mmCIF file of N, CA and C in Angstrom:
data_model
loop_
_atom_site.group_PDB
_atom_site.id
_atom_site.type_symbol
_atom_site.label_atom_id
_atom_site.label_comp_id
_atom_site.label_asym_id
_atom_site.label_seq_id
_atom_site.Cartn_x
_atom_site.Cartn_y
_atom_site.Cartn_z
ATOM 1 N N MET A 1252 16.683 -6.996 7.995
ATOM 2 C CA MET A 1252 17.020 -7.035 6.492
ATOM 3 C C MET A 1252 18.069 -8.187 6.536
ATOM 4 N N THR A 1253 17.516 -9.001 5.485
ATOM 5 C CA THR A 1253 18.576 -10.169 5.682
ATOM 6 C C THR A 1253 20.011 -9.910 4.449
ATOM 7 N N GLY A 1254 19.941 -8.957 3.746
ATOM 8 C CA GLY A 1254 20.920 -8.767 2.994
ATOM 9 C C GLY A 1254 20.900 -9.338 1.472
ATOM 10 N N ARG A 1255 20.036 -10.412 1.436
ATOM 11 C CA ARG A 1255 19.839 -11.016 0.025
ATOM 12 C C ARG A 1255 18.749 -10.397 -0.483
ATOM 13 N N THR A 1256 19.041 -10.699 -2.136
ATOM 14 C CA THR A 1256 18.768 -9.852 -3.086
ATOM 15 C C THR A 1256 17.627 -10.397 -3.326
ATOM 16 N N PRO A 1257 16.402 -10.088 -4.175
ATOM 17 C CA PRO A 1257 15.113 -10.302 -4.298
ATOM 18 C C PRO A 1257 15.242 -11.715 -5.300
ATOM 19 N N GLU A 1258 16.216 -11.952 -5.878
ATOM 20 C CA GLU A 1258 16.721 -13.166 -6.761
ATOM 21 C C GLU A 1258 17.061 -14.124 -5.911
ATOM 22 N N GLN A 1259 17.796 -13.767 -5.116
ATOM 23 C CA GLN A 1259 18.196 -15.096 -3.830
ATOM 24 C C GLN A 1259 17.176 -15.600 -3.132
ATOM 25 N N ILE A 1260 16.260 -14.313 -2.689
ATOM 26 C CA ILE A 1260 15.103 -15.097 -2.215
ATOM 27 C C ILE A 1260 14.258 -15.740 -2.721
ATOM 28 N N LEU A 1261 13.938 -15.678 -4.009
ATOM 29 C CA LEU A 1261 13.090 -16.507 -4.761
ATOM 30 C C LEU A 1261 13.753 -17.553 -5.296
ATOM 31 N N ARG A 1262 15.110 -17.760 -5.507
ATOM 32 C CA ARG A 1262 15.808 -18.855 -5.632
ATOM 33 C C ARG A 1262 15.656 -20.208 -4.630
ATOM 34 N N ASP A 1263 15.712 -19.501 -3.325
ATOM 35 C CA ASP A 1263 15.659 -20.090 -2.189
ATOM 36 C C ASP A 1263 14.345 -20.577 -1.523
ATOM 37 N N SER A 1264 13.425 -19.746 -2.144
ATOM 38 C CA SER A 1264 12.022 -20.192 -1.616
ATOM 39 C C SER A 1264 11.312 -21.206 -2.246
ATOM 40 N N ARG A 1265 10.412 -21.894 -1.996
ATOM 41 C CA ARG A 1265 9.564 -22.954 -2.296
ATOM 42 C C ARG A 1265 7.979 -22.718 -1.592
ATOM 43 N N VAL A 1266 7.926 -22.243 -0.604
ATOM 44 C CA VAL A 1266 6.451 -21.958 -0.388
ATOM 45 C C VAL A 1266 5.814 -20.459 -0.520
ATOM 46 N N VAL A 1267 4.745 -20.456 -1.098
ATOM 47 C CA VAL A 1267 4.429 -19.086 -1.308
ATOM 48 C C VAL A 1267 3.087 -18.868 -0.846
ATOM 49 N N ALA A 1268 2.546 -17.816 0.341
ATOM 50 C CA ALA A 1268 1.447 -17.778 0.680
ATOM 51 C C ALA A 1268 0.605 -16.809 -0.312
ATOM 52 N N THR A 1269 -0.591 -16.993 -0.553
ATOM 53 C CA THR A 1269 -0.977 -16.129 -1.679
ATOM 54 C C THR A 1269 -2.464 -15.382 -1.365
ATOM 55 N N VAL A 1270 -2.272 -14.057 -0.620
ATOM 56 C CA VAL A 1270 -3.135 -13.351 -0.272
ATOM 57 C C VAL A 1270 -4.151 -12.664 -1.388
ATOM 58 N N GLY A 1271 -5.357 -13.209 -1.471
ATOM 59 C CA GLY A 1271 -6.291 -12.415 -2.588
ATOM 60 C C GLY A 1271 -6.164 -13.543 -3.917
ATOM 61 N N ILE A 1272 -5.698 -14.783 -3.801
ATOM 62 C CA ILE A 1272 -5.639 -15.609 -4.887
ATOM 63 C C ILE A 1272 -7.098 -15.509 -5.512
ATOM 64 N N SER A 1273 -7.146 -15.736 -6.959
ATOM 65 C CA SER A 1273 -8.569 -15.762 -7.499
ATOM 66 C C SER A 1273 -9.043 -16.964 -7.813
ATOM 67 N N THR A 1274 -10.381 -17.238 -7.542
ATOM 68 C CA THR A 1274 -10.649 -18.466 -8.357
ATOM 69 C C THR A 1274 -11.318 -18.677 -9.860
ATOM 70 N N SER A 1275 -10.978 -17.363 -10.190
ATOM 71 C CA SER A 1275 -11.162 -17.234 -11.926
ATOM 72 C C SER A 1275 -9.912 -17.546 -12.489
ATOM 73 N N ALA A 1276 -9.964 -18.360 -13.421
ATOM 74 C CA ALA A 1276 -8.333 -18.429 -14.009
ATOM 75 C C ALA A 1276 -8.095 -17.319 -15.117
ATOM 76 N N ALA A 1277 -9.011 -16.479 -15.152
ATOM 77 C CA ALA A 1277 -8.958 -15.465 -16.248
ATOM 78 C C ALA A 1277 -7.964 -14.043 -15.518
ATOM 79 N N LYS A 1278 -7.833 -14.662 -14.273
ATOM 80 C CA LYS A 1278 -7.513 -13.544 -13.557
ATOM 81 C C LYS A 1278 -6.049 -13.538 -13.382
ATOM 82 N N GLU A 1279 -5.232 -12.287 -13.368
ATOM 83 C CA GLU A 1279 -3.694 -12.597 -12.873
ATOM 84 C C GLU A 1279 -3.818 -13.029 -11.408
ATOM 85 N N ALA A 1280 -4.602 -12.477 -10.463
ATOM 86 C CA ALA A 1280 -4.174 -13.113 -9.326
ATOM 87 C C ALA A 1280 -4.673 -14.754 -9.166
ATOM 88 N N HIS A 1281 -4.760 -15.344 -10.321
ATOM 89 C CA HIS A 1281 -4.926 -16.975 -10.233
ATOM 90 C C HIS A 1281 -3.638 -17.547 -11.228
ATOM 91 N N ARG A 1282 -3.625 -16.890 -12.378
ATOM 92 C CA ARG A 1282 -2.796 -17.060 -13.269
ATOM 93 C C ARG A 1282 -1.280 -16.697 -12.714
ATOM 94 N N VAL A 1283 -0.859 -15.822 -11.957
ATOM 95 C CA VAL A 1283 0.675 -15.826 -11.376
ATOM 96 C C VAL A 1283 0.853 -17.019 -10.605
ATOM 97 N N PRO A 1284 0.108 -17.488 -9.476
ATOM 98 C CA PRO A 1284 0.021 -18.280 -8.650
ATOM 99 C C PRO A 1284 0.456 -19.646 -9.317
ATOM 100 N N ALA A 1285 -0.733 -19.754 -10.247
ATOM 101 C CA ALA A 1285 -0.695 -21.151 -11.132
ATOM 102 C C ALA A 1285 0.779 -21.170 -11.896
ATOM 103 N N ALA A 1286 1.447 -19.973 -12.450
ATOM 104 C CA ALA A 1286 2.250 -20.374 -12.913
ATOM 105 C C ALA A 1286 3.413 -20.828 -12.152
ATOM 106 N N LEU A 1287 3.631 -20.057 -11.237
ATOM 107 C CA LEU A 1287 4.481 -20.395 -10.078
ATOM 108 C C LEU A 1287 4.393 -21.977 -9.512
ATOM 109 N N ALA A 1288 3.259 -22.305 -9.333
ATOM 110 C CA ALA A 1288 3.026 -23.635 -9.013
ATOM 111 C C ALA A 1288 3.591 -24.654 -10.141
ATOM 112 N N THR A 1289 3.509 -24.544 -11.429
ATOM 113 C CA THR A 1289 3.950 -25.259 -12.496
ATOM 114 C C THR A 1289 5.441 -25.352 -12.672
ATOM 115 N N ILE A 1290 6.075 -24.488 -11.608
ATOM 116 C CA ILE A 1290 7.485 -24.486 -11.733
ATOM 117 C C ILE A 1290 8.333 -24.749 -10.374
ATOM 118 N N GLY A 1291 7.156 -25.189 -9.570
ATOM 119 C CA GLY A 1291 7.763 -26.074 -8.322
ATOM 120 C C GLY A 1291 7.414 -25.550 -7.048
ATOM 121 N N PHE A 1292 6.802 -24.284 -7.247
ATOM 122 C CA PHE A 1292 6.345 -23.523 -5.748
ATOM 123 C C PHE A 1292 5.389 -24.266 -5.374
ATOM 124 N N ARG A 1293 5.278 -24.404 -3.833
ATOM 125 C CA ARG A 1293 3.911 -24.556 -3.204
ATOM 126 C C ARG A 1293 3.093 -23.418 -3.195
ATOM 127 N N ILE A 1294 1.938 -23.414 -3.459
ATOM 128 C CA ILE A 1294 0.895 -22.217 -3.162
ATOM 129 C C ILE A 1294 0.164 -22.332 -2.199
ATOM 130 N N LEU A 1295 0.057 -21.747 -0.760
ATOM 131 C CA LEU A 1295 -1.108 -21.546 -0.057
ATOM 132 C C LEU A 1295 -2.055 -20.512 0.076
ATOM 133 N N PRO A 1296 -3.077 -20.996 -0.590
ATOM 134 C CA PRO A 1296 -4.180 -20.025 -0.968
ATOM 135 C C PRO A 1296 -5.043 -19.244 0.370
ATOM 136 N N ILE A 1297 -4.917 -18.021 -0.025
ATOM 137 C CA ILE A 1297 -5.750 -17.332 1.157
ATOM 138 C C ILE A 1297 -6.760 -16.567 0.480
ATOM 139 N N HIS A 1298 -8.099 -16.982 0.659
ATOM 140 C CA HIS A 1298 -9.210 -16.596 -0.007
ATOM 141 C C HIS A 1298 -10.556 -16.315 0.955
ATOM 142 N N PRO A 1299 -11.320 -15.453 0.968
ATOM 143 C CA PRO A 1299 -12.408 -15.620 2.199
ATOM 144 C C PRO A 1299 -13.396 -16.540 1.903
ATOM 145 N N THR A 1300 -13.741 -17.370 0.746
ATOM 146 C CA THR A 1300 -14.732 -17.990 0.619
ATOM 147 C C THR A 1300 -14.405 -19.292 0.001
ATOM 148 N N ALA A 1301 -13.618 -19.515 -0.816
ATOM 149 C CA ALA A 1301 -13.167 -20.884 -1.425
ATOM 150 C C ALA A 1301 -12.750 -21.575 -0.567
ATOM 151 N N GLU A 1302 -12.827 -22.973 -0.617
ATOM 152 C CA GLU A 1302 -12.471 -24.421 -0.235
ATOM 153 C C GLU A 1302 -11.064 -24.691 -0.569
ATOM 154 N N VAL A 1303 -11.158 -24.885 -1.967
ATOM 155 C CA VAL A 1303 -9.599 -25.387 -2.423
ATOM 156 C C VAL A 1303 -9.428 -24.610 -4.016
ATOM 157 N N ILE A 1304 -8.212 -24.274 -3.984
ATOM 158 C CA ILE A 1304 -7.728 -23.655 -5.162
ATOM 159 C C ILE A 1304 -6.351 -23.953 -5.587
ATOM 160 N N LEU A 1305 -6.233 -24.514 -6.959
ATOM 161 C CA LEU A 1305 -5.030 -25.123 -7.313
ATOM 162 C C LEU A 1305 -4.661 -26.197 -6.360
ATOM 163 N N GLY A 1306 -5.710 -27.163 -5.991
ATOM 164 C CA GLY A 1306 -5.409 -28.237 -5.436
ATOM 165 C C GLY A 1306 -4.915 -28.287 -3.912
ATOM 166 N N GLU A 1307 -5.066 -26.953 -3.518
ATOM 167 C CA GLU A 1307 -4.427 -26.677 -1.846
ATOM 168 C C GLU A 1307 -5.918 -26.330 -1.120
ATOM 169 N N ALA A 1308 -5.848 -26.533 0.259
ATOM 170 C CA ALA A 1308 -6.967 -26.142 1.042
ATOM 171 C C ALA A 1308 -6.906 -24.759 1.116
ATOM 172 N N VAL A 1309 -7.890 -23.850 1.197
ATOM 173 C CA VAL A 1309 -7.686 -22.446 1.415
ATOM 174 C C VAL A 1309 -7.934 -22.252 2.954
ATOM 175 N N HIS A 1310 -7.152 -21.099 3.341
ATOM 176 C CA HIS A 1310 -7.223 -20.309 4.299
ATOM 177 C C HIS A 1310 -7.843 -18.877 4.507
ATOM 178 N N ARG A 1311 -8.218 -18.668 5.431
ATOM 179 C CA ARG A 1311 -8.768 -17.430 5.410
ATOM 180 C C ARG A 1311 -8.002 -16.193 5.472
ATOM 181 N N THR A 1312 -7.307 -16.249 6.236
ATOM 182 C CA THR A 1312 -5.985 -15.102 6.618
ATOM 183 C C THR A 1312 -4.518 -15.959 6.891
ATOM 184 N N LEU A 1313 -3.441 -15.250 6.821
ATOM 185 C CA LEU A 1313 -2.299 -15.697 6.907
ATOM 186 C C LEU A 1313 -1.910 -16.229 8.201
ATOM 187 N N THR A 1314 -2.605 -15.858 9.117
ATOM 188 C CA THR A 1314 -2.642 -16.115 10.680
ATOM 189 C C THR A 1314 -3.224 -17.590 10.896
ATOM 190 N N GLU A 1315 -4.247 -17.954 9.838
ATOM 191 C CA GLU A 1315 -4.987 -19.312 9.806
ATOM 192 C C GLU A 1315 -4.142 -20.293 9.629
ATOM 193 N N LEU A 1316 -2.920 -20.152 8.911
ATOM 194 C CA LEU A 1316 -1.959 -21.167 8.170
ATOM 195 C C LEU A 1316 -1.600 -22.160 9.182
ATOM 196 N N PRO A 1317 -1.464 -23.527 9.025
ATOM 197 C CA PRO A 1317 -0.476 -24.128 9.852
ATOM 198 C C PRO A 1317 1.004 -23.849 10.004
ATOM 199 N N ASP A 1318 1.384 -24.233 11.108
ATOM 200 C CA ASP A 1318 3.045 -23.795 11.231
ATOM 201 C C ASP A 1318 3.655 -24.680 10.217
ATOM 202 N N GLU A 1319 3.436 -25.521 9.485
ATOM 203 C CA GLU A 1319 4.212 -26.528 8.863
ATOM 204 C C GLU A 1319 3.172 -26.624 7.550
ATOM 205 N N PRO A 1320 3.727 -26.475 6.138
ATOM 206 C CA PRO A 1320 5.133 -25.631 5.639
ATOM 207 C C PRO A 1320 5.262 -24.389 6.212
ATOM 208 N N ARG A 1321 6.607 -24.232 6.502
ATOM 209 C CA ARG A 1321 6.977 -22.859 6.635
ATOM 210 C C ARG A 1321 6.700 -21.878 5.529
ATOM 211 N N VAL A 1322 6.221 -20.584 5.547
ATOM 212 C CA VAL A 1322 6.128 -19.475 4.164
ATOM 213 C C VAL A 1322 7.040 -19.017 4.157
ATOM 214 N N ASP A 1323 7.737 -18.968 2.909
ATOM 215 C CA ASP A 1323 8.831 -18.374 2.666
ATOM 216 C C ASP A 1323 8.490 -17.145 1.950
ATOM 217 N N VAL A 1324 7.368 -16.942 1.730
ATOM 218 C CA VAL A 1324 7.203 -15.596 0.491
ATOM 219 C C VAL A 1324 5.559 -15.354 0.599
ATOM 220 N N VAL A 1325 5.006 -14.106 0.921
ATOM 221 C CA VAL A 1325 3.728 -13.638 0.930
ATOM 222 C C VAL A 1325 3.577 -12.802 -0.216
ATOM 223 N N GLN A 1326 2.691 -13.395 -1.326
ATOM 224 C CA GLN A 1326 2.367 -12.723 -2.375
ATOM 225 C C GLN A 1326 0.859 -12.296 -2.209
ATOM 226 N N VAL A 1327 0.746 -10.680 -2.727
ATOM 227 C CA VAL A 1327 -0.510 -10.049 -2.362
ATOM 228 C C VAL A 1327 -1.160 -9.535 -3.232
ATOM 229 N N PHE A 1328 -2.331 -10.020 -3.629
ATOM 230 C CA PHE A 1328 -3.273 -9.397 -4.780
ATOM 231 C C PHE A 1328 -4.386 -8.784 -4.212
ATOM 232 N N ARG A 1329 -4.260 -7.568 -3.491
ATOM 233 C CA ARG A 1329 -5.412 -7.055 -2.748
ATOM 234 C C ARG A 1329 -5.204 -5.355 -2.848
ATOM 235 N N PRO A 1330 -6.329 -4.532 -2.767
ATOM 236 C CA PRO A 1330 -6.018 -3.411 -2.817
ATOM 237 C C PRO A 1330 -4.938 -2.492 -1.953
ATOM 238 N N PRO A 1331 -4.481 -1.505 -2.173
ATOM 239 C CA PRO A 1331 -3.322 -1.024 -1.359
ATOM 240 C C PRO A 1331 -3.623 -0.638 0.069
ATOM 241 N N ASP A 1332 -4.971 -0.366 0.535
ATOM 242 C CA ASP A 1332 -5.472 0.009 1.937
ATOM 243 C C ASP A 1332 -5.700 -0.896 2.621
ATOM 244 N N GLU A 1333 -5.398 -2.619 1.972
ATOM 245 C CA GLU A 1333 -5.388 -3.756 3.126
ATOM 246 C C GLU A 1333 -3.937 -3.956 3.116
ATOM 247 N N ILE A 1334 -2.951 -3.691 2.405
ATOM 248 C CA ILE A 1334 -1.715 -4.040 2.745
ATOM 249 C C ILE A 1334 -1.032 -3.961 4.126
ATOM 250 N N PRO A 1335 -1.496 -2.770 4.686
ATOM 251 C CA PRO A 1335 -0.834 -2.769 6.256
ATOM 252 C C PRO A 1335 -1.307 -3.962 6.989
ATOM 253 N N ALA A 1336 -2.362 -4.274 7.071
ATOM 254 C CA ALA A 1336 -3.111 -5.428 7.798
ATOM 255 C C ALA A 1336 -2.323 -6.654 7.307
ATOM 256 N N ILE A 1337 -2.079 -6.827 6.311
ATOM 257 C CA ILE A 1337 -1.599 -8.053 5.677
ATOM 258 C C ILE A 1337 -0.216 -8.124 5.988
ATOM 259 N N ALA A 1338 0.406 -7.002 5.889
ATOM 260 C CA ALA A 1338 1.989 -6.874 6.000
ATOM 261 C C ALA A 1338 2.292 -7.420 7.980
ATOM 262 N N ALA A 1339 1.168 -6.983 8.872
ATOM 263 C CA ALA A 1339 1.147 -7.324 10.240
ATOM 264 C C ALA A 1339 0.931 -8.716 10.187
ATOM 265 N N GLN A 1340 0.116 -9.160 9.384
ATOM 266 C CA GLN A 1340 -0.095 -10.976 9.533
ATOM 267 C C GLN A 1340 1.165 -11.398 9.316
ATOM 268 N N ALA A 1341 1.706 -10.903 8.146
ATOM 269 C CA ALA A 1341 2.922 -11.624 7.576
ATOM 270 C C ALA A 1341 4.082 -11.609 8.510
ATOM 271 N N VAL A 1342 4.287 -10.405 9.205
ATOM 272 C CA VAL A 1342 5.327 -10.441 10.649
ATOM 273 C C VAL A 1342 4.886 -11.344 11.629
ATOM 274 N N GLU A 1343 3.804 -11.420 12.056
ATOM 275 C CA GLU A 1343 3.052 -12.400 12.917
ATOM 276 C C GLU A 1343 3.304 -13.779 12.385
ATOM 277 N N ILE A 1344 3.328 -14.199 11.134
ATOM 278 C CA ILE A 1344 3.826 -15.662 10.969
ATOM 279 C C ILE A 1344 5.139 -15.825 10.983
ATOM 280 N N GLY A 1345 5.856 -14.938 10.845
ATOM 281 C CA GLY A 1345 7.247 -15.050 10.923
ATOM 282 C C GLY A 1345 8.095 -15.215 9.460
#
């Protein structure tokens, strides 16, 4: 645990990996990361089939992301039963 508050973590973060980002602008899984992008966050989309979302190349899993840019926050839009595996990937990428 870093001892930082959620507000501090968000203030100091710039790169957000978004697992389960939607290609549909009508869904929260697209609108939330899009809103973050408009205020200066870089969104790294994780999606099983899309090629580009929000102007960024899409990756299939967190572990497929390149080492740079470093991910500051992992945002997840997936069912609860998928969270343990996603959390394990987040730990793996640091």
